[in-house]
RNA sequence: GGAGGGGUGGCCGAGCGGUCAAUGGCAGCAGACUGUAAAUCUGCCCUCUUCGGAGUUCGAAGGUUCGAAUCCUUCCCCCUCCA
């Protein structure tokens, strides 16, 4: 996939004239671009409209999407216009990029529900309205659903070489591994290319951004634009995000790190960033916060335990962008009370238990399960056996243990812990 | 249409009539050590459990057998080669 000539090198990055590309390159967002000098010139000359496409396969975006959202944010902050494209149409097809297997097809209703839920995340990162740089949310179902097969083949299909399509990573990797690739999925890149051209026509969009796995799809769009409409379009991709120890970003105890607060609480979101590996602190501060670069340079030089200060700043700043200032402060305060003072922060995730039920002394393992700290009663028992379960900070290894009203602290709750880091409160109501 | 190969727990991948809730690796969880880090070591890793056990798993449905992930039948899906 990597075409050596397109990969950015330091010398090229240093010479960007536009604020947009200079910020992006300085902060480490750029992996490859199709014609970075041309794009730099366009962004210097005037307002550029750019888009990123988002799948609607889940009801929330996750931190894997965050890097591209931050690019849209910087785009807007440097005087240009962002478009968040919802893949209402393409989600019906399924992007084969980076997938070994055909993914399950989602129904129309589910896609619509996911889209509505995802849209809410953008409100925190981008500003919407009617100003020239205000963000637009588009849905490719608006045009893809209307397509007619024969006209599509004649107008668009003739510009695609199957020989070329077979060399695309998304296709080639499947074929090499003997994994199935349906004709449906094979068409995905054509539709994504079509999207780009459509957005160019509708909104004057000239740039598509995305993860490095989107390079092939993006290049297809750039070429289609040139062939069908003599458009001069650009593409930009971000590096693949992994942690310093090589793990894929964003997996944790309970799954992905979601951006929607109803899937992952702001407190847990804050915790995710707080637990960043030392080696990633500088890179993450540049990518996921808007702190000044010289400040970041200072923070990432902190040694040993001192770098924890930088991690707290990272956590609070990142949470601020996603969930707002108040939620970020509350998460930070809760963490401080919980970890530094050994008390129970009021802001910890909590569940409510009826007073009458508490009188009947529910089992500790059951409460651990209900609080979401473990995914089954059996797992709760295991946790207890291994000495990882605590009630009000006291280790409980007896599986038969129960709690009652007497265990409520002066503040009116029982604190449950699974391991050193995960806590929840049980409140009696 | 013909011939062959295959579908195993979150993923990869052994098993090919009993000792199989199923080797191993990855991912994950806990404990120790630490700095809510990394690395390392140890334990855990289907569900329920009155901790004695019980119940459901090896593409689906039937069958053979005292007993099946393992054998047979039908069906579904995937791959390779031939037409």
Short mmCIF file of C-alpha atoms (C1' of nucleotides) in Angstrom, two decimals, chain A residues 180 251 253 270-271 274-275 277-278 304 307-308 311 335 339 365 376-378 381-383 386-388 399 419 421-422, chain B residues 10-12 27-39 42-51 78-80:
data_model
loop_
_atom_site.label_atom_id
_atom_site.label_comp_id
_atom_site.label_asym_id
_atom_site.label_seq_id
_atom_site.Cartn_x
_atom_site.Cartn_y
_atom_site.Cartn_z
CA UNK A 180 -13.78 -14.94 1.12
CA UNK A 251 -9.22 -2.13 24.00
CA UNK A 253 -11.56 -4.67 30.29
CA UNK A 270 -10.68 9.70 31.89
CA UNK A 271 -9.24 6.53 33.41
CA UNK A 274 -4.76 8.23 32.79
CA UNK A 275 -3.46 4.69 32.23
CA UNK A 277 1.93 3.98 28.82
CA UNK A 278 4.82 6.31 29.64
CA UNK A 304 9.74 8.39 36.55
CA UNK A 307 5.17 11.66 34.31
CA UNK A 308 1.94 10.77 36.10
CA UNK A 311 -0.96 11.66 32.29
CA UNK A 335 -9.97 9.91 40.53
CA UNK A 339 -6.63 6.94 44.17
CA UNK A 365 -20.58 -11.76 44.02
CA UNK A 376 -20.86 -13.15 35.26
CA UNK A 377 -21.34 -14.50 38.76
CA UNK A 378 -18.73 -17.14 38.05
CA UNK A 381 -16.38 -15.78 42.39
CA UNK A 382 -13.06 -16.23 40.64
CA UNK A 383 -12.18 -12.65 41.36
CA UNK A 386 -7.93 -14.57 43.79
CA UNK A 387 -8.16 -11.80 46.31
CA UNK A 388 -9.16 -9.15 43.79
CA UNK A 399 -17.70 -16.46 48.22
CA UNK A 419 -8.69 -5.11 41.43
CA UNK A 421 -8.29 0.23 39.71
CA UNK A 422 -11.93 -0.52 39.06
"C1'" G B 10 -13.08 -13.39 21.78
"C1'" C B 11 -9.19 -14.63 17.79
"C1'" C B 12 -5.50 -18.26 15.83
"C1'" A B 27 -6.08 -11.21 23.68
"C1'" G B 28 -8.33 -10.45 28.60
"C1'" C B 29 -8.74 -10.61 34.27
"C1'" A B 30 -6.46 -11.00 39.23
"C1'" G B 31 -2.16 -11.31 42.60
"C1'" A B 32 3.16 -9.97 43.44
"C1'" C B 33 6.63 -5.98 42.11
"C1'" U B 34 5.68 -0.59 40.92
"C1'" G B 35 4.28 5.16 39.71
"C1'" U B 36 -3.44 3.96 38.53
"C1'" A B 37 3.11 2.97 33.55
"C1'" A B 38 6.07 -0.79 31.03
"C1'" A B 39 8.62 -5.35 31.62
"C1'" U B 42 2.29 -16.58 39.56
"C1'" G B 43 -2.81 -17.84 39.20
"C1'" C B 44 -7.37 -17.52 36.42
"C1'" C B 45 -9.96 -17.43 31.85
"C1'" C B 46 -18.41 -21.37 29.19
"C1'" U B 47 -22.69 -20.75 32.70
"C1'" C B 48 -25.07 -21.86 37.42
"C1'" U B 49 -23.76 -23.63 42.21
"C1'" U B 50 -26.14 -24.86 48.85
"C1'" C B 51 -18.71 -25.90 46.38
"C1'" C B 78 -16.52 -21.54 2.96
"C1'" C B 79 -11.98 -22.81 0.10
"C1'" U B 80 -9.16 -25.23 -4.05
#
